[in-house]
């Protein structure tokens, strides 16, 4: 029985195709109102930019601390993406 090399199959997307797909997915969030859930906080605001690490710039944002319930409004904020658990687009 011949061994097959999975990385050489025609069905596998190339690295450039994957990068393009990831860029398209990230672009779906731009200029939309989103919610970003982190371990200790929730951010909601207009997404102005997002990179591949989920680092995000939000405008007209609301920050809520999950531990004590405190919240504040922010004109602009930068959310570090390394602890983001969930992102959703608001209707």
PDB file of C-alpha atoms in Angstrom:
ATOM      1  CA  UNK A   1       0.000   0.000   0.000  1.00  0.00           C
ATOM      2  CA  UNK A   2       1.495   3.330  -1.039  1.00  0.00           C
ATOM      3  CA  UNK A   3       1.774   6.101   1.521  1.00  0.00           C
ATOM      4  CA  UNK A   4       0.094   9.367   0.680  1.00  0.00           C
ATOM      5  CA  UNK A   5       1.447  12.737   1.629  1.00  0.00           C
ATOM      6  CA  UNK A   6      -1.520  14.759   2.844  1.00  0.00           C
ATOM      7  CA  UNK A   7       0.241  18.085   2.222  1.00  0.00           C
ATOM      8  CA  UNK A   8       0.400  17.384  -1.499  1.00  0.00           C
ATOM      9  CA  UNK A   9      -3.300  16.789  -2.111  1.00  0.00           C
ATOM     10  CA  UNK A  10      -5.060  19.143  -4.503  1.00  0.00           C
ATOM     11  CA  UNK A  11      -7.758  19.870  -1.920  1.00  0.00           C
ATOM     12  CA  UNK A  12      -5.435  21.570   0.553  1.00  0.00           C
ATOM     13  CA  UNK A  13      -5.544  25.365   0.307  1.00  0.00           C
ATOM     14  CA  UNK A  14      -2.241  27.099  -0.259  1.00  0.00           C
ATOM     15  CA  UNK A  15      -0.780  29.427   2.348  1.00  0.00           C
ATOM     16  CA  UNK A  16      -1.686  32.473   0.251  1.00  0.00           C
ATOM     17  CA  UNK A  17      -5.275  31.226  -0.122  1.00  0.00           C
ATOM     18  CA  UNK A  18      -5.543  30.806   3.655  1.00  0.00           C
ATOM     19  CA  UNK A  19      -4.129  34.294   4.255  1.00  0.00           C
ATOM     20  CA  UNK A  20      -6.651  35.724   1.798  1.00  0.00           C
ATOM     21  CA  UNK A  21      -9.502  33.861   3.499  1.00  0.00           C
ATOM     22  CA  UNK A  22      -8.391  35.108   6.931  1.00  0.00           C
ATOM     23  CA  UNK A  23      -8.197  38.692   5.621  1.00  0.00           C
ATOM     24  CA  UNK A  24     -11.722  38.418   4.212  1.00  0.00           C
ATOM     25  CA  UNK A  25     -13.049  37.120   7.534  1.00  0.00           C
ATOM     26  CA  UNK A  26     -11.355  39.938   9.473  1.00  0.00           C
ATOM     27  CA  UNK A  27     -12.683  42.524   6.987  1.00  0.00           C
ATOM     28  CA  UNK A  28     -16.228  41.363   7.767  1.00  0.00           C
ATOM     29  CA  UNK A  29     -15.858  43.027  11.200  1.00  0.00           C
ATOM     30  CA  UNK A  30     -14.600  46.410   9.949  1.00  0.00           C
ATOM     31  CA  UNK A  31     -17.104  49.300  10.205  1.00  0.00           C
ATOM     32  CA  UNK A  32     -19.589  47.146  12.109  1.00  0.00           C
ATOM     33  CA  UNK A  33     -20.677  47.301  15.733  1.00  0.00           C
ATOM     34  CA  UNK A  34     -19.137  44.326  17.522  1.00  0.00           C
ATOM     35  CA  UNK A  35     -18.884  42.772  20.967  1.00  0.00           C
ATOM     36  CA  UNK A  36     -15.564  41.354  22.162  1.00  0.00           C
ATOM     37  CA  UNK A  37     -15.706  39.075  25.208  1.00  0.00           C
ATOM     38  CA  UNK A  38     -12.531  38.608  27.226  1.00  0.00           C
ATOM     39  CA  UNK A  39     -11.938  36.646  30.425  1.00  0.00           C
ATOM     40  CA  UNK A  40     -12.423  39.690  32.648  1.00  0.00           C
ATOM     41  CA  UNK A  41     -14.276  42.215  30.495  1.00  0.00           C
ATOM     42  CA  UNK A  42     -16.606  42.941  27.596  1.00  0.00           C
ATOM     43  CA  UNK A  43     -16.056  45.597  24.936  1.00  0.00           C
ATOM     44  CA  UNK A  44     -18.724  46.829  22.536  1.00  0.00           C
ATOM     45  CA  UNK A  45     -18.098  49.395  19.812  1.00  0.00           C
ATOM     46  CA  UNK A  46     -17.563  50.257  16.155  1.00  0.00           C
ATOM     47  CA  UNK A  47     -14.667  48.190  14.796  1.00  0.00           C
ATOM     48  CA  UNK A  48     -12.201  50.416  12.924  1.00  0.00           C
ATOM     49  CA  UNK A  49      -9.336  47.949  12.521  1.00  0.00           C
ATOM     50  CA  UNK A  50      -8.437  44.380  13.415  1.00  0.00           C
ATOM     51  CA  UNK A  51      -5.290  42.392  12.727  1.00  0.00           C
ATOM     52  CA  UNK A  52      -4.570  38.681  12.533  1.00  0.00           C
ATOM     53  CA  UNK A  53      -3.888  38.563  16.281  1.00  0.00           C
ATOM     54  CA  UNK A  54      -7.364  40.058  16.929  1.00  0.00           C
ATOM     55  CA  UNK A  55      -5.833  43.303  18.214  1.00  0.00           C
ATOM     56  CA  UNK A  56      -8.677  45.737  17.591  1.00  0.00           C
ATOM     57  CA  UNK A  57      -9.390  49.463  17.555  1.00  0.00           C
ATOM     58  CA  UNK A  58     -12.947  50.328  18.627  1.00  0.00           C
ATOM     59  CA  UNK A  59     -14.670  53.711  18.477  1.00  0.00           C
ATOM     60  CA  UNK A  60     -17.651  54.856  20.545  1.00  0.00           C
ATOM     61  CA  UNK A  61     -17.041  51.862  22.766  1.00  0.00           C
ATOM     62  CA  UNK A  62     -18.412  50.659  26.068  1.00  0.00           C
ATOM     63  CA  UNK A  63     -16.185  48.721  28.460  1.00  0.00           C
ATOM     64  CA  UNK A  64     -17.672  46.536  31.202  1.00  0.00           C
ATOM     65  CA  UNK A  65     -15.657  44.836  33.933  1.00  0.00           C
ATOM     66  CA  UNK A  66     -17.107  41.369  34.626  1.00  0.00           C
ATOM     67  CA  UNK A  67     -15.787  41.208  38.199  1.00  0.00           C
ATOM     68  CA  UNK A  68     -17.351  44.340  39.669  1.00  0.00           C
ATOM     69  CA  UNK A  69     -19.841  45.357  36.964  1.00  0.00           C
ATOM     70  CA  UNK A  70     -18.220  48.765  36.478  1.00  0.00           C
ATOM     71  CA  UNK A  71     -18.586  50.226  33.011  1.00  0.00           C
ATOM     72  CA  UNK A  72     -17.370  53.257  31.114  1.00  0.00           C
ATOM     73  CA  UNK A  73     -17.798  54.860  27.708  1.00  0.00           C
ATOM     74  CA  UNK A  74     -14.719  55.349  25.559  1.00  0.00           C
ATOM     75  CA  UNK A  75     -14.325  57.450  22.427  1.00  0.00           C
ATOM     76  CA  UNK A  76     -11.537  55.183  21.139  1.00  0.00           C
ATOM     77  CA  UNK A  77      -9.884  52.119  22.636  1.00  0.00           C
ATOM     78  CA  UNK A  78      -7.370  49.445  21.696  1.00  0.00           C
ATOM     79  CA  UNK A  79      -8.266  45.880  22.677  1.00  0.00           C
ATOM     80  CA  UNK A  80      -5.359  43.422  22.882  1.00  0.00           C
ATOM     81  CA  UNK A  81      -6.485  40.269  21.125  1.00  0.00           C
ATOM     82  CA  UNK A  82      -4.520  37.579  22.975  1.00  0.00           C
ATOM     83  CA  UNK A  83      -7.232  36.987  25.580  1.00  0.00           C
ATOM     84  CA  UNK A  84     -10.337  37.437  23.406  1.00  0.00           C
ATOM     85  CA  UNK A  85     -12.702  34.501  23.892  1.00  0.00           C
ATOM     86  CA  UNK A  86     -15.489  35.506  21.490  1.00  0.00           C
ATOM     87  CA  UNK A  87     -16.317  38.196  18.914  1.00  0.00           C
ATOM     88  CA  UNK A  88     -19.757  38.828  17.483  1.00  0.00           C
ATOM     89  CA  UNK A  89     -21.286  41.339  15.092  1.00  0.00           C
ATOM     90  CA  UNK A  90     -24.280  43.169  16.551  1.00  0.00           C
ATOM     91  CA  UNK A  91     -27.373  43.719  14.439  1.00  0.00           C
TER      92      UNK A  91
END
